[in-house]
Coordinates of C-alpha atoms in Angstrom, one line a residue:
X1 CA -64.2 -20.1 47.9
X2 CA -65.8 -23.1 49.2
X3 CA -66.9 -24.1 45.5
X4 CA -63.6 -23.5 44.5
X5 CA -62.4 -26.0 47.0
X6 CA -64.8 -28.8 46.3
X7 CA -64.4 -28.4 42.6
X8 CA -60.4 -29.0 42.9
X9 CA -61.0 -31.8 45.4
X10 CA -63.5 -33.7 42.6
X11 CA -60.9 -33.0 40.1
X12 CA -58.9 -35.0 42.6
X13 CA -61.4 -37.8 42.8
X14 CA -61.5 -38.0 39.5
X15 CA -57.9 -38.2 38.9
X16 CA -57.7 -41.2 41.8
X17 CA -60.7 -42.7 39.7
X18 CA -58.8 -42.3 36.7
X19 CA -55.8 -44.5 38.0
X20 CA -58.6 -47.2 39.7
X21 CA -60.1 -47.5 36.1
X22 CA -56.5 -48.1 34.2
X23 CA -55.4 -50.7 36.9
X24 CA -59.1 -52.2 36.4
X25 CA -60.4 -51.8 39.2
X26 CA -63.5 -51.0 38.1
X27 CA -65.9 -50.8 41.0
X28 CA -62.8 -48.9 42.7
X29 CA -63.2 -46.4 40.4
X30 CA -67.3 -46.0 40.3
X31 CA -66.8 -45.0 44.0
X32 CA -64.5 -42.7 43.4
X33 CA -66.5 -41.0 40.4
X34 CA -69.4 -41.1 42.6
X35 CA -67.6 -39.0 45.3
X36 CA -66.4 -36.5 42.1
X37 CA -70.1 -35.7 41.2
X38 CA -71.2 -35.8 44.7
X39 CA -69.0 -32.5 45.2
X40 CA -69.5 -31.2 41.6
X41 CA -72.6 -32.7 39.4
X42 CA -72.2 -30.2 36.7
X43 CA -68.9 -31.4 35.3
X44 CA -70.0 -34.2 32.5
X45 CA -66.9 -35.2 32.2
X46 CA -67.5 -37.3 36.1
X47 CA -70.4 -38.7 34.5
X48 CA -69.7 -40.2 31.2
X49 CA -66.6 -41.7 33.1
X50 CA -68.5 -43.3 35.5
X51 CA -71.1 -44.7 32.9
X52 CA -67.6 -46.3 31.0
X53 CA -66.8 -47.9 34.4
X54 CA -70.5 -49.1 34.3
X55 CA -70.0 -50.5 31.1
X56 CA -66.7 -52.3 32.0
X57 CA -69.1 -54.0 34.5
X58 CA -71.7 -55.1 32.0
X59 CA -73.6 -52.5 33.9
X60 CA -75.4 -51.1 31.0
X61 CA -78.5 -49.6 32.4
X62 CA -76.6 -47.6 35.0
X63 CA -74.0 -46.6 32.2
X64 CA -77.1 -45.4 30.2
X65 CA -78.4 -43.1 33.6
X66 CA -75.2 -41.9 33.7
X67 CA -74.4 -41.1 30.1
X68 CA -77.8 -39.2 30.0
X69 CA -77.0 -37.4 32.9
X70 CA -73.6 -36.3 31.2
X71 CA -75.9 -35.2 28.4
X72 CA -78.4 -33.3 30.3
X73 CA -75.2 -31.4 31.9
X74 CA -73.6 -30.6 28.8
X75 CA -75.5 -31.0 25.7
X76 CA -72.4 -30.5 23.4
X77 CA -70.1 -32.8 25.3
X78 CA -69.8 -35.9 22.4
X79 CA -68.3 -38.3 25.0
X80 CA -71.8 -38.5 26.9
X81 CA -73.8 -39.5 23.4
X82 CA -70.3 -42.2 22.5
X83 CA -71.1 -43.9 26.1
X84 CA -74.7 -44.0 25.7
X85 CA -74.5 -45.0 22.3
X86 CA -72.0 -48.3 23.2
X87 CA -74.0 -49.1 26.3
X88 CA -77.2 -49.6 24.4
X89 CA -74.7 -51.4 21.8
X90 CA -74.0 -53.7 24.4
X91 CA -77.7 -54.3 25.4
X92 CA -78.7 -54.9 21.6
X93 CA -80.3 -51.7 20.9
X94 CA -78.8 -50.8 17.5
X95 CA -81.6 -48.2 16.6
X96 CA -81.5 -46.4 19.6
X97 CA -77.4 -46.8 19.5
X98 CA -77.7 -45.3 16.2
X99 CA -79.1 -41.8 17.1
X100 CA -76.2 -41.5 19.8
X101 CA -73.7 -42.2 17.4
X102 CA -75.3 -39.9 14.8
X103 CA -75.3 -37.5 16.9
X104 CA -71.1 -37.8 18.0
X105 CA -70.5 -37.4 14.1
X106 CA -72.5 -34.4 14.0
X107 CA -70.7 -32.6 16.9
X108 CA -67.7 -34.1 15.7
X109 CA -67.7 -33.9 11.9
X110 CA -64.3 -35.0 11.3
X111 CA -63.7 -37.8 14.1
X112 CA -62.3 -40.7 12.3
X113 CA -63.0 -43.2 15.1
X114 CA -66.6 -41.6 15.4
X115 CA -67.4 -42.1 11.7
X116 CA -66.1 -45.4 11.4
X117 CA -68.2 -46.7 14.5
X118 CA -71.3 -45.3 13.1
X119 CA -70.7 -47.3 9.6
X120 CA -70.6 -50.4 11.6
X121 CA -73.9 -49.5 13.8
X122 CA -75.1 -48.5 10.6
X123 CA -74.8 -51.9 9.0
X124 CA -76.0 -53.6 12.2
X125 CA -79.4 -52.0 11.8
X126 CA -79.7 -52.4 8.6
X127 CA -78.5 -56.7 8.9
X128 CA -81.1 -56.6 12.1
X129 CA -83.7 -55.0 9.8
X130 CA -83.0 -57.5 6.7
X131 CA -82.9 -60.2 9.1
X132 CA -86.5 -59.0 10.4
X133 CA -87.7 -59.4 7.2
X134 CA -86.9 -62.6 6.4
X135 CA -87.7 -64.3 9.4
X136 CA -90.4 -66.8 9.8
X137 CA -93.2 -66.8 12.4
X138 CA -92.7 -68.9 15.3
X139 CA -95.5 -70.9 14.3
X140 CA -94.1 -72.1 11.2
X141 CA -90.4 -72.5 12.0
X142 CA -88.9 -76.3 11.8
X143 CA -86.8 -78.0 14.2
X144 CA -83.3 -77.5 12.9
X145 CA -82.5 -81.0 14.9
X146 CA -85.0 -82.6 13.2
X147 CA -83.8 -81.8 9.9
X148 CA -80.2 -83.3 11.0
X149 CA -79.1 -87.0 10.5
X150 CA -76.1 -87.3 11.3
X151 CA -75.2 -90.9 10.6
X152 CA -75.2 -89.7 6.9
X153 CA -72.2 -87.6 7.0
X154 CA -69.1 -89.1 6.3
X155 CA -66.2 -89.2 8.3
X156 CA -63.1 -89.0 6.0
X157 CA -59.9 -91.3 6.3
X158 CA -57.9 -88.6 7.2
X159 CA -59.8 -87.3 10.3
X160 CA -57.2 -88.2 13.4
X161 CA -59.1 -86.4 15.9
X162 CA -61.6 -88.5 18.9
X163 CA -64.2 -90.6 17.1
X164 CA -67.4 -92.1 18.6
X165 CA -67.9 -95.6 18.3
X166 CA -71.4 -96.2 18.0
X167 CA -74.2 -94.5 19.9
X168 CA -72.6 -94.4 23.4
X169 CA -70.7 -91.7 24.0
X170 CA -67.4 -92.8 26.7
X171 CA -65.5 -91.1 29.2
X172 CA -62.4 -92.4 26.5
X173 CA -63.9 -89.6 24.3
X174 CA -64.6 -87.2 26.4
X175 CA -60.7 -87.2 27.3
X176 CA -59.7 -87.8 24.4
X177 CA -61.6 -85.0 22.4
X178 CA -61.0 -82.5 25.3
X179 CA -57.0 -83.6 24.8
X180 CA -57.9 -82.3 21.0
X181 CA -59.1 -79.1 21.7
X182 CA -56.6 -78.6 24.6
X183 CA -54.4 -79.0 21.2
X184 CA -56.6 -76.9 19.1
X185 CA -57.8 -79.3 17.0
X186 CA -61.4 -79.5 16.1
X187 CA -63.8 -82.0 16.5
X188 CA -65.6 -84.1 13.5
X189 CA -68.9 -82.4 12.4
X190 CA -70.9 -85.8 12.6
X191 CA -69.6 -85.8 16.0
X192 CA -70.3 -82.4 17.2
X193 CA -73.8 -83.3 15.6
X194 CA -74.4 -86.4 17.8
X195 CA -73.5 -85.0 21.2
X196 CA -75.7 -81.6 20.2
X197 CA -78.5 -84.1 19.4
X198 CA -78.4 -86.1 22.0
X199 CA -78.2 -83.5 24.5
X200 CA -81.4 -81.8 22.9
X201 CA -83.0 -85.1 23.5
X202 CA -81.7 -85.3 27.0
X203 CA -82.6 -81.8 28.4
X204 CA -86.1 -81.7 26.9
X205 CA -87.2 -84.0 28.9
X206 CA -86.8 -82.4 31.9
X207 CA -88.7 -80.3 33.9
X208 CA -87.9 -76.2 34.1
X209 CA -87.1 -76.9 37.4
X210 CA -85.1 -79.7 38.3
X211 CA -84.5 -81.2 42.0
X212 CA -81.3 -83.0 42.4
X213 CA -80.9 -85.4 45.6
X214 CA -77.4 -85.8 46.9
X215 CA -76.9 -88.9 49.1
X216 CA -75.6 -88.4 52.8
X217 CA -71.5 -89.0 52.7
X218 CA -71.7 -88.0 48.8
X219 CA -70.6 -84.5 47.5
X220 CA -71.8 -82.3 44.6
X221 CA -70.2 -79.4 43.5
X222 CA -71.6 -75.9 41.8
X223 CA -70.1 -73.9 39.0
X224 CA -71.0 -70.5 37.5
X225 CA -70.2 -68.8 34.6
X226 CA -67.3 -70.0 32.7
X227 CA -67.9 -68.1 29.3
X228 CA -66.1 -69.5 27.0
X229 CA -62.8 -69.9 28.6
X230 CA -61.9 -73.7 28.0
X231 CA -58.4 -73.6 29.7
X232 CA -59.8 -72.4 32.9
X233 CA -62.6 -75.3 32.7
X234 CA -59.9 -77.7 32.5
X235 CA -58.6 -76.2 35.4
X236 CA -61.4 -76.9 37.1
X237 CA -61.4 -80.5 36.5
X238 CA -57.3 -80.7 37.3
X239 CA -58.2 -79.2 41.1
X240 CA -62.0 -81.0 41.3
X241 CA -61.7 -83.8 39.3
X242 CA -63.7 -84.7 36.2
X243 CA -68.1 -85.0 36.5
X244 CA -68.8 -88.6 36.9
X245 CA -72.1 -90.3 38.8
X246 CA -69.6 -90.0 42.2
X247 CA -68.0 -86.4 41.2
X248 CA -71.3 -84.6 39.8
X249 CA -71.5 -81.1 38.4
X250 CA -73.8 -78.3 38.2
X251 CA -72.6 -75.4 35.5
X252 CA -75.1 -72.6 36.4
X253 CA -75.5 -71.1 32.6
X254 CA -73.2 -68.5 30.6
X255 CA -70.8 -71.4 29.2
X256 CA -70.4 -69.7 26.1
X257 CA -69.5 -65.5 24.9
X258 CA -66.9 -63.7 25.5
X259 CA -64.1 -66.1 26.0
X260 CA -62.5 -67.3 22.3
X261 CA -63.4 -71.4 23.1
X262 CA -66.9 -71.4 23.7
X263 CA -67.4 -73.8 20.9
X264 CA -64.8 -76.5 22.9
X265 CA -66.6 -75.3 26.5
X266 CA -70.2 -76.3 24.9
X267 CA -69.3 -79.5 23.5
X268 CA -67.7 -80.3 26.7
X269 CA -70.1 -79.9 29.1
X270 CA -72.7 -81.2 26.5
X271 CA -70.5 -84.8 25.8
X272 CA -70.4 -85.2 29.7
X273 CA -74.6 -84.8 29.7
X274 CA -74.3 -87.5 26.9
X275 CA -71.8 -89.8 28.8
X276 CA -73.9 -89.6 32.1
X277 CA -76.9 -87.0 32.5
X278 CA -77.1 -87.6 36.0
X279 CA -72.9 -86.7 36.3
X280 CA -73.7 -82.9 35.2
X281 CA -76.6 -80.7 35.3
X282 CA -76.8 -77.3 33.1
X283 CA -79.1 -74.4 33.6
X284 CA -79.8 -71.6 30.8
X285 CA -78.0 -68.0 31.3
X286 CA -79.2 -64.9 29.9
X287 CA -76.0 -66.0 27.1
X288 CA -77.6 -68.5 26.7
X289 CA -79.7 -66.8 24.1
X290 CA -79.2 -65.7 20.3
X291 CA -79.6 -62.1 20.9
X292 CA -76.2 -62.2 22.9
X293 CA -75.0 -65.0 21.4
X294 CA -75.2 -62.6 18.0
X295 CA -73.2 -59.8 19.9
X296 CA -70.8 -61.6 22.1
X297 CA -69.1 -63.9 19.8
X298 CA -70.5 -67.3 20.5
X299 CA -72.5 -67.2 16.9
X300 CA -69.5 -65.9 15.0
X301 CA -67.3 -69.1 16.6
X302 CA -69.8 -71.3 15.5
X303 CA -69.9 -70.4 12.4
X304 CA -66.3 -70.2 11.8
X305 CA -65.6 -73.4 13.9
X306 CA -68.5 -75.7 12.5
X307 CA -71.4 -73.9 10.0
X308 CA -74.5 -71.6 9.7
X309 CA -76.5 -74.8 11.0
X310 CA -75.2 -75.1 13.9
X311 CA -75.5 -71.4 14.9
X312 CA -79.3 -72.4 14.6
X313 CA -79.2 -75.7 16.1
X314 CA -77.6 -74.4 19.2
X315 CA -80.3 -71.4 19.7
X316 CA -82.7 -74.1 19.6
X317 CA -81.1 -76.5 22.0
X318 CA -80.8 -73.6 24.6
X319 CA -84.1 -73.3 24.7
X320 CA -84.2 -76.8 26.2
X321 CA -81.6 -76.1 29.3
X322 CA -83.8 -75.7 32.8
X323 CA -83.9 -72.8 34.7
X324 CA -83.4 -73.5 38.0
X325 CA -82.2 -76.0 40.3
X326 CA -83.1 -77.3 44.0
X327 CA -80.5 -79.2 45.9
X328 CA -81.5 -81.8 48.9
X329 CA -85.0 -79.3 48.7
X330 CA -82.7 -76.4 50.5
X331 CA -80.6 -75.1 47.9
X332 CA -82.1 -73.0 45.1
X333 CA -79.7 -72.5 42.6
X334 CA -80.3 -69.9 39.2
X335 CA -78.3 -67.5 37.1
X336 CA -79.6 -63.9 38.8
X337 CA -81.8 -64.1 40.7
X338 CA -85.5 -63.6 42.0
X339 CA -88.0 -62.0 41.6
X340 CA -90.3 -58.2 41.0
X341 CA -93.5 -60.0 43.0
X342 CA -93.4 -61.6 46.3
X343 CA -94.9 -65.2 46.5
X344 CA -93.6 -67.1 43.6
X345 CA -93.4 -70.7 44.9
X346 CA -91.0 -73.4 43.3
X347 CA -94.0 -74.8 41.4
X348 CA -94.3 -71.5 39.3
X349 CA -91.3 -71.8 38.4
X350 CA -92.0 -75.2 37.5
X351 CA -94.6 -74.1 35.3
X352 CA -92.6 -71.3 33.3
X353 CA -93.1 -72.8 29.6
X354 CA -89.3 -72.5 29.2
X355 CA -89.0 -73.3 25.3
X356 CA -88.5 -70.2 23.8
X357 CA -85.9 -67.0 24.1
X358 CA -85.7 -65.2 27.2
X359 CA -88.8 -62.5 27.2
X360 CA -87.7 -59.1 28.5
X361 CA -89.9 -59.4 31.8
X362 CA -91.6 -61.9 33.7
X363 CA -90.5 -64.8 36.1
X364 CA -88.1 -66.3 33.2
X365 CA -86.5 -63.1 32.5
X366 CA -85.7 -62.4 36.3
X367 CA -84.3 -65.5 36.7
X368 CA -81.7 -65.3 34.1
X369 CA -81.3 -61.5 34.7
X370 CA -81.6 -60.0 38.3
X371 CA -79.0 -59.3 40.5
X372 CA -79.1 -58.8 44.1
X373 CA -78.5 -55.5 45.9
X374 CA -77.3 -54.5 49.3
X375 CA -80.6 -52.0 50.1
X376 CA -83.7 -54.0 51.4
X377 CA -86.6 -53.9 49.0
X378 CA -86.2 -53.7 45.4
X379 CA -84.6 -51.2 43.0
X380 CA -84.0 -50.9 39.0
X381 CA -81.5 -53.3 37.6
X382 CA -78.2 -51.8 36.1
X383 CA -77.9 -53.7 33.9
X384 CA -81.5 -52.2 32.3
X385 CA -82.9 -55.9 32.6
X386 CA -84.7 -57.2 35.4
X387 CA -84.2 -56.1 38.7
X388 CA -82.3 -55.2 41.8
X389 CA -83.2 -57.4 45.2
X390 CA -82.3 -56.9 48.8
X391 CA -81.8 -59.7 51.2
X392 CA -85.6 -59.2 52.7
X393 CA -86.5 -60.4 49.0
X394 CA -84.4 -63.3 49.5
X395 CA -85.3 -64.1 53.3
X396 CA -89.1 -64.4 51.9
X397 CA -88.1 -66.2 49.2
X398 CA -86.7 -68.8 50.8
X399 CA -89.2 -68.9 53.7
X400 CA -92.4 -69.3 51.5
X401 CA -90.5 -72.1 49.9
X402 CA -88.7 -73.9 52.8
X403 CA -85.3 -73.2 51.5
X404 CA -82.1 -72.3 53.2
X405 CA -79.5 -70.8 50.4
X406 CA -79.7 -69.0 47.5
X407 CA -77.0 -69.7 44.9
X408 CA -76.4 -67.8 41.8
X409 CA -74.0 -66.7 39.1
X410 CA -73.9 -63.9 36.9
X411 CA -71.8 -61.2 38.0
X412 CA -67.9 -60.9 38.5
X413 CA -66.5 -60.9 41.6
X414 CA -62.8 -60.3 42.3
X415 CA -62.7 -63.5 44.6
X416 CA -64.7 -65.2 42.3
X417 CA -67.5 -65.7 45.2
X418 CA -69.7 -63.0 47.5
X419 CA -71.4 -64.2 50.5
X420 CA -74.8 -61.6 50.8
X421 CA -78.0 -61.1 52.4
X422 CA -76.7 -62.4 55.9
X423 CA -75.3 -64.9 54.7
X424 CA -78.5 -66.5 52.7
X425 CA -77.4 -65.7 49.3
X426 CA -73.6 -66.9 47.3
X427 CA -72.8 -65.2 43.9
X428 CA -70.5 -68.1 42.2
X429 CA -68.6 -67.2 38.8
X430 CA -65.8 -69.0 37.4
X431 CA -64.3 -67.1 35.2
X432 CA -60.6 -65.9 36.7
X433 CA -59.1 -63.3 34.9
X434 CA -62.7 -62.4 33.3
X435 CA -62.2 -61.3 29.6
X436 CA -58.0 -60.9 29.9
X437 CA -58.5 -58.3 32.3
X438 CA -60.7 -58.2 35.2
X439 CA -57.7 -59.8 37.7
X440 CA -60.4 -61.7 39.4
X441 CA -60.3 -65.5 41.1
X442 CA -62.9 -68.0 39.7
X443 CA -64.7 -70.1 41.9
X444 CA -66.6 -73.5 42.6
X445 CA -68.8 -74.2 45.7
X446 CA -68.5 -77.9 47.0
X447 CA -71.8 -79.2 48.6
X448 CA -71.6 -82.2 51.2
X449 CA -74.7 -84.4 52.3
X450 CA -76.2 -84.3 54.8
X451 CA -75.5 -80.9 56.4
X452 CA -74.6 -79.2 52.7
X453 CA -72.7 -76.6 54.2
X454 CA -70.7 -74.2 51.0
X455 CA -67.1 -75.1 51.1
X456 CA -66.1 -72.6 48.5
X457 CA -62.7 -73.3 46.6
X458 CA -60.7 -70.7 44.6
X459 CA -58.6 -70.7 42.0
X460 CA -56.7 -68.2 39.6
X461 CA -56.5 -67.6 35.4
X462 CA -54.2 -70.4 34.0
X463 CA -52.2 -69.6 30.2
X464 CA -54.4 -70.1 27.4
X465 CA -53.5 -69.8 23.2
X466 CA -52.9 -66.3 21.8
X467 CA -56.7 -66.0 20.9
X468 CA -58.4 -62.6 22.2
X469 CA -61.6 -62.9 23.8
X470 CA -64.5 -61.4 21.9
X471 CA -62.1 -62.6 18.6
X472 CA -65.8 -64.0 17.2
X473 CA -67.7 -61.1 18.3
X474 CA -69.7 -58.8 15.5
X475 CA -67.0 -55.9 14.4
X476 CA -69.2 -52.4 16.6
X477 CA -68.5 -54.7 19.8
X478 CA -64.7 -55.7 19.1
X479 CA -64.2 -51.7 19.0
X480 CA -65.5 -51.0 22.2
X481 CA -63.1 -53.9 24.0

């Protein structure tokens, strides 16, 4: 009887779940799974749910547990092998994605939808396994910068759109080439060429960790992940003002993916480095990188925007961004997060040789990759890269290194801030409305010497042109949005 009872009150919880998940509210509705298969963990129905919550999260290592768990119940249940199979999607993992979907067509012979998304991951393995072929040792590869010249390209009469004069690059085209896109009007290719270039130049000079000083009486202000949604930067500059010497910036990586206007985003941010480096400072997100970049869109925009040279030109000049920041020596500031080993000091990080595309472990990947997590200690990442910290991670961390706050971006929050780890560590993102349908704030954190206490400032999703987001992305990823 009592079986009976706790199997009708998970049906419940799933049901409450359910209605959490279609309003998404996504973490809403893990709990509420969670406390389905706490009072029944045979039905696999309460797992492969939970693992599509996960992925709504970009939680894909935990959507993958969960899938296999929803396999392991019920080895005939297709839904369990679909989840899987689109979290490892997600994650880049087209041969392993493969088998999962194989295996829904097999259970499920005459499932349109299932047959039509294993064509696609089909031809994703195969283009992955072309493109394999092809490819040139990193030894041998040439700069795609250096085979660039862009005073050779010709600007036609007819162009109307923001011109620069020269070698300088102004605030008046800054406006006025943000007014353009605003418009959706494109910008020149010799231009779009010149700011990339320069900005290459710029940011390879610098260090992988780069300390910023912020005079007493003077402000600074921190961004996080804006991903592609140009509208909602321009927001930020109505309520925060423009970056200028006196207004500076720091846009903590994932500028471009899943938002539509990552190409107008990345010229942006890279014509204000241009105009005045010392007015904005970027640091490299795990999008920052050509194996997302080929999944989430940002490649497919280039290409469509401006040309096959530039999808090349911009993997290289991400290699360039830094990693980290340190504010007034008390602020670290990084995409994820820290680290698997305790001890790293600020000069390891100094140290990371930076120039390449993230590795899938080691001080550079953690960075870029790891989340923090309520539990002391250290756990597996969800997302099935890097890791989980707790706030005794973060208290060392700053300790051996003299530091008071942690900053990072990364992850949603509906807010668009959380304040964790007593207080020592802020999660900044500033992307409202994330993807059309998150319902979350965006947030910026405003620094002021000398105390540099976090004033954080919110905002909400402003209108933007009927473009989808993920509109770029590869076909297999547009199915599963």
């Amino acid at each position: 009887m009592e079986t009976k009872n706790e199997n009708s009150q998970a049906e419940e919880m799933k049901n409450q779940a359910n209605e959490a998940f279609k309003g998404h509210k996504f973490s809403n509705a893990i709990d509420l799974y969670t406390k389905a298969i706490e009072l029944n963990g045979n039905n696999a129905v309460y797992w492969a749910n939970r693992a599509f919550a996960h992925t709504k999260l970009e939680e894909y290592g935990s959507a993958i547990q969960d899938a296999s768990k929803a396999i392991e119940v019920d080895p005939k249940y297709s839904k369990g092998y679909y989840r899987r199979g689109a979290a490892y999607l997600a994650m880049g993992k087209f041969k392993d994605a493969l088998k999962d979907f194989q295996q829904v067509k097999r259970i499920c012979p005459n499932d349109p939808d299932a047959a039509r998304k294993l064509r696609e991951c089909e031809k994703a393995v195969m283009k992955m396994k072309f493109e394999e072929a092809i490819s040139v040792p990193v030894s041998e590869r040439r700069s795609v910068a250096e085979s660039v010249d862009f005073h050779t390209i010709e600007v036609e009469p007819q162009y109307s759109g923001a011109r620069i004069e020269g070698e300088e690059v102004t605030l008046d085209f800054v406006k006025q080439m943000m007014d353009d896109f605003k418009n959706q009007k494109t910008l020149h290719k010799r231009y779009a060429y010149q700011i990339v270039l320069k900005t290459r130049q710029i940011l390879q000079a610098l260090p992988s960790l780069v300390d910023i000083t912020v005079p007493n009486g003077k402000h600074f202000t921190v961004c996080g992940d804006v991903h592609g949604q140009f509208y909602d930067l321009l927001n930020i500059f109505e309520l925060n003002g423009l970056p200028s010497e006196e207004n500076p910036y720091l846009f903590n990586g994932d500028f471009v993916d899943r938002g539509s206007f990552s190409v107008e985003i990345i010229l942006t941010l890279f014509a204000f480095k241009c105009m005045s480096p010392s007015s904005i400072y970027l640091a490299r997100g795990n999008h920052e990188s050509k194996s997302m970049n080929k999944i989430y869109g940002f490649e497919g925009e280039v290409r469509s925007k401006l040309s096959e040279k530039f999808v090349d030109l911009f993997a290289e000049v991400f290699c360039y961004l830094p990693l980290a920041h340190v504010i007034n020596e008390k602020i670290f500031v990084v995409h994820g997060g820290l680290f698997s080993v305790d001890g790293v000091k600020l000069s390891d990080i100094r140290a990371i040789d930076r120039f390449c595309e993230p590795p899938e472990e080691g001080l550079m990947c953690e960075l870029l990759w790891s989340d923090p997590q309520p539990l002391p200690g250290r756990g597996p990442s969800k997302r099935g890269v890097g890791l989980s910290f707790g706030g005794d991670v973060t208290k060392r961390f700053l300790e051996d290194n003299n530091l008071d706050l942690v900053v990072r971006s990364h992850e949603v929050k509906d807010e668009g801030y959380e304040v964790d780890h007593d207080g020592k560590l802020i999660t900044v993102f500033s992307a409202p409305n994330y993807c059309d349908q998150m319902g979350n704030k965006g947030a910026f954190i405003r620094f002021e010497a000398p105390d540099m206490k976090p004033n954080i400032v919110t905002f909400s999703a402003v209108p933007h042109p009927d473009v989808k987001p993920m509109a770029y992305a590869n076909n297999f990823m547009r199915m599963f949005n």
